Amino acid sequence: PFLTFKITRRRMTAGAWHTCVLNDTAVHCCGNNGHKQCDVPSDLGPIWALAGGGWHTCVIRRDGKLQCFGSNVQGQCDVPDELGLLVSVAAGGWHTCVVQADGRTVCFGSNARGQCAVPPNLGPTVSVAAGATHTCALQASGTVMCFGGNIHGQCDVPEGAGSIVAVTAGLWHTCLLQAGGRVLCFGWDTDGQCEVPSDLEATAVAAGGRHTCVLQANGKVVCFGDNRSGQCTVPAGLGRVTAVAAGDSHTCVLQEDGTLVCFGCDSYGQCGMTGVTLDVQSNAFTPHFTPCDSVLAMQTACV
């Protein structure tokens, strides 16, 4: 049996210290490239979803197959041969998880904290999120199940969370988007990354290393938590935002006109996508990249 999915095309992703964007024909990555996580293979073909992890990147090709590149020290890029067609992918610290079209969740890579030990009672799943050492699956029932490292309570889904429409995993915290637009965060909260402002009407949420960003129904973005690198200082003058992604210490947003803006830590050039424009009508790529920060040139790339 196959589930019916509403597929949302993911146009950008923020890994720990790198950023990738997508159009109909190509993936472009910028930032830390110490493990070749920005070396996009030339034979990928058309892509419709991508995920950035700690030191690796994964993409779902248009044929529904998965390809990963970058660090593979824990087998996080060793895609199982038996995978079926895929509808969701998440890249964690040292592991990767996918959801197949039949609703089954499969994880591979490091299982040191049980982050790849998919519970046998997990129901049909529509999307998955991966943190440093934990995994959360959004089931077709609208409930979320998390497993793996739980030292900070990042797997303790609150009782009475209600119907959930999206889940995102940060370093050691997790955030849920309820059907009514409310955001719930739990887990590591030393920097206030789980202290959600009470007046938000959210349409999307992104959990980063120690911060969280929420896209509101009015197109505005609010970030909270660690701001030591400016990752929560949303630039003034942004247009209406349609998507948000959070890395370890940086944040990227996609504006309605297709322009990308990134802010926060740029020590590896992970904010070098700022100024890139996607044609949101035709999905064509307008090539006017801002050069990458070359502070650490041996581990920095923009391709």
XYZ file of C-alpha atoms in Angstrom:
303
model
C 0.000 0.000 0.000
C 1.117 3.538 -0.759
C 0.181 6.606 1.237
C -1.060 9.808 -0.346
C 1.410 12.607 0.352
C 1.313 16.341 -0.141
C 4.890 16.865 -1.293
C 6.466 20.188 -0.390
C 9.531 20.819 -2.488
C 12.464 21.742 -0.281
C 14.396 24.498 -2.043
C 17.148 24.994 0.534
C 18.753 23.327 3.518
C 21.212 24.381 6.178
C 23.679 21.815 7.429
C 25.769 22.450 10.510
C 28.207 24.723 8.666
C 27.100 24.592 5.035
C 24.108 25.642 2.961
C 22.601 24.101 -0.174
C 19.957 25.409 -2.553
C 18.017 23.646 -5.271
C 16.411 24.353 -8.616
C 15.004 22.054 -11.278
C 18.377 21.011 -12.593
C 21.072 21.558 -10.011
C 22.112 21.686 -6.385
C 24.511 24.425 -5.274
C 26.291 24.240 -1.909
C 28.453 26.693 -0.009
C 30.347 26.610 3.269
C 32.416 24.058 5.138
C 33.716 21.484 2.677
C 36.179 19.643 4.884
C 34.383 16.347 4.215
C 33.295 17.153 0.633
C 29.735 17.844 1.724
C 29.663 20.687 -0.801
C 31.119 18.649 -3.679
C 27.868 18.045 -5.540
C 28.166 15.014 -7.868
C 27.809 15.924 -11.525
C 25.553 12.968 -12.320
C 22.681 13.682 -9.931
C 20.123 14.657 -12.535
C 16.983 16.570 -11.522
C 16.484 16.877 -7.749
C 13.395 17.771 -5.749
C 14.473 17.451 -2.093
C 17.699 17.856 -0.148
C 18.960 17.708 3.432
C 22.136 19.005 5.046
C 23.610 17.195 8.044
C 26.614 17.714 10.233
C 29.188 16.845 7.604
C 27.170 15.287 4.784
C 24.435 16.161 2.305
C 21.651 13.991 0.887
C 19.316 14.543 -2.046
C 16.247 12.779 -3.383
C 16.397 12.585 -7.145
C 13.335 13.024 -9.296
C 13.189 9.251 -9.772
C 12.636 8.899 -6.011
C 16.115 7.539 -5.293
C 18.534 8.829 -2.667
C 22.129 9.932 -3.065
C 24.399 11.208 -0.274
C 27.868 12.752 -0.307
C 30.333 14.063 2.242
C 31.532 12.379 5.415
C 30.792 8.667 5.549
C 32.725 7.690 8.670
C 29.592 6.187 10.244
C 27.992 4.914 7.044
C 25.620 7.880 6.817
C 26.156 7.993 3.048
C 25.839 4.230 2.490
C 22.354 4.233 0.979
C 20.721 0.803 1.400
C 20.150 -0.971 -1.903
C 16.666 -2.106 -0.938
C 15.181 1.370 -0.463
C 11.992 2.036 -2.378
C 10.734 5.353 -3.711
C 11.295 8.134 -1.181
C 9.199 11.093 -0.070
C 11.303 12.583 2.757
C 14.943 12.718 3.851
C 16.689 14.065 6.942
C 20.417 14.285 7.599
C 21.572 14.299 11.210
C 24.956 14.557 12.846
C 26.228 11.176 11.703
C 23.081 9.455 10.449
C 20.484 9.689 7.700
C 16.773 8.852 7.750
C 14.264 8.564 4.931
C 10.560 7.923 4.500
C 9.503 5.612 1.704
C 6.321 6.014 -0.327
C 4.814 3.116 1.624
C 5.217 5.124 4.843
C 8.100 3.103 6.226
C 10.995 4.917 7.920
C 14.548 3.697 7.358
C 17.657 5.079 9.081
C 21.337 4.313 8.548
C 24.679 5.555 9.832
C 25.639 5.980 13.465
C 23.358 4.202 15.903
C 25.406 4.980 19.010
C 22.392 6.516 20.766
C 19.708 4.438 19.059
C 18.963 7.151 16.495
C 18.742 4.545 13.735
C 16.770 1.997 15.767
C 13.344 2.674 14.263
C 10.725 1.545 16.817
C 8.699 -1.460 15.653
C 5.481 0.280 16.709
C 6.124 3.338 14.540
C 3.131 3.815 12.285
C 3.069 4.984 8.664
C 5.201 8.116 8.464
C 4.969 11.201 6.249
C 8.179 13.030 7.198
C 11.258 12.651 9.363
C 13.691 14.965 11.169
C 17.204 14.220 12.411
C 19.213 15.952 15.122
C 22.733 15.303 16.320
C 21.889 11.964 17.919
C 18.099 11.686 17.754
C 15.374 11.154 15.174
C 11.725 12.222 15.091
C 9.064 10.848 12.762
C 5.755 12.521 11.935
C 3.196 9.774 11.562
C 0.213 9.879 9.217
C -1.952 10.018 12.335
C -0.590 13.492 13.133
C 1.446 12.273 16.085
C 5.225 12.364 16.497
C 7.522 9.660 17.809
C 11.162 10.423 18.662
C 13.972 8.001 19.402
C 17.710 8.053 20.013
C 19.723 10.280 22.332
C 17.485 11.781 24.990
C 19.868 13.208 27.573
C 18.254 16.646 27.206
C 14.678 15.394 26.804
C 14.682 15.996 23.047
C 12.713 12.776 22.536
C 10.117 13.453 25.229
C 7.175 14.507 23.071
C 4.756 16.413 25.326
C 1.477 14.699 26.086
C -1.487 16.433 24.551
C 0.580 17.961 21.759
C -2.431 17.659 19.489
C -2.382 17.219 15.737
C 1.102 17.898 14.360
C 1.804 18.973 10.772
C 5.607 19.364 10.874
C 8.587 18.370 13.015
C 12.147 19.705 13.055
C 15.172 18.548 15.033
C 18.009 20.759 16.196
C 21.266 19.748 17.795
C 19.634 18.562 21.019
C 16.147 20.004 20.827
C 12.969 19.312 18.874
C 10.151 21.568 17.696
C 6.653 20.668 16.537
C 4.223 22.702 14.450
C 0.641 22.120 15.497
C -2.245 22.186 13.048
C -3.447 25.452 14.577
C -0.144 27.249 13.996
C 1.280 26.912 17.491
C 4.901 25.815 17.977
C 6.059 23.497 20.759
C 9.764 22.995 21.492
C 11.407 20.677 23.992
C 14.849 19.400 24.870
C 18.022 21.412 25.444
C 17.042 24.966 26.397
C 20.194 26.549 27.818
C 19.998 29.430 25.328
C 16.227 29.808 25.212
C 15.824 27.857 21.969
C 12.700 26.196 23.383
C 11.129 29.381 24.751
C 8.612 30.028 21.984
C 7.012 33.489 21.970
C 3.337 33.146 22.829
C 1.883 35.329 20.093
C 3.143 33.479 17.010
C 0.920 32.092 14.254
C 3.385 29.796 12.521
C 3.433 28.100 9.138
C 6.937 26.599 9.407
C 9.669 26.101 12.001
C 13.387 25.334 11.775
C 15.519 24.104 14.676
C 19.238 24.901 14.493
C 22.173 24.170 16.727
C 21.087 26.265 19.688
C 18.433 28.449 18.122
C 14.996 28.177 16.553
C 13.350 30.179 13.780
C 9.638 30.402 13.053
C 8.002 31.515 9.812
C 4.752 33.277 10.603
C 1.575 33.388 8.555
C 2.276 37.048 7.761
C 5.566 36.132 6.058
C 7.742 37.434 8.886
C 10.466 35.389 10.576
C 11.172 35.335 14.297
C 14.247 33.617 15.747
C 15.092 32.928 19.380
C 17.799 31.185 21.358
C 21.560 31.532 20.957
C 22.442 34.735 19.098
C 26.179 34.920 19.686
C 26.816 34.799 15.949
C 23.804 36.891 14.948
C 21.806 33.859 13.799
C 18.692 35.266 15.479
C 19.133 38.836 14.255
C 16.698 38.827 11.345
C 17.764 41.513 8.849
C 15.522 44.533 8.571
C 13.772 45.112 5.287
C 13.174 41.481 4.360
C 10.337 40.860 1.956
C 7.709 38.216 2.546
C 9.461 34.956 3.452
C 8.268 31.564 2.206
C 10.838 29.195 3.755
C 13.419 29.132 6.538
C 16.361 26.861 7.377
C 18.630 26.818 10.428
C 22.185 25.510 10.707
C 24.442 25.261 13.714
C 24.998 29.021 13.987
C 23.437 30.489 10.846
C 19.981 30.983 9.362
C 18.770 31.239 5.770
C 15.434 32.460 4.456
C 13.848 32.345 1.012
C 11.839 35.420 0.111
C 8.723 35.385 -2.025
C 10.622 36.949 -4.922
C 13.072 34.025 -4.875
C 15.956 35.848 -3.206
C 17.953 34.025 -0.550
C 19.249 35.813 2.537
C 21.511 34.162 5.119
C 22.737 35.611 8.403
C 24.742 34.537 11.415
C 28.093 32.764 11.487
C 29.892 32.942 8.136
C 33.326 31.638 9.138
C 33.132 28.888 6.495
C 31.213 30.912 3.922
C 27.941 29.210 4.814
C 26.159 32.531 4.301
C 27.648 32.917 0.825
C 24.288 32.126 -0.777
C 22.997 35.558 0.205
C 21.982 37.386 -2.954
C 21.317 34.250 -4.983
C 17.934 34.405 -6.681
C 15.708 31.508 -7.650
C 13.086 32.151 -10.303
C 10.102 30.935 -8.303
C 7.951 30.709 -11.428
C 10.178 28.629 -13.681
C 12.589 27.241 -11.050
C 15.452 28.599 -13.156
C 18.594 29.706 -11.373
C 19.817 33.274 -11.781
C 23.613 32.960 -11.427
C 24.831 35.927 -9.454
C 26.482 34.357 -6.420
C 28.069 36.412 -3.705
C 31.613 35.000 -3.302
C 32.132 32.736 -0.310
C 33.965 33.903 2.756
C 37.421 32.360 2.423
C 38.521 32.575 6.056
C 39.144 28.833 6.071
C 39.775 28.285 2.400
C 40.903 24.681 2.692
C 37.500 23.738 4.049
C 35.319 26.186 2.166
C 33.543 25.750 -1.131
C 30.906 27.381 -3.294
C 29.778 25.256 -6.221
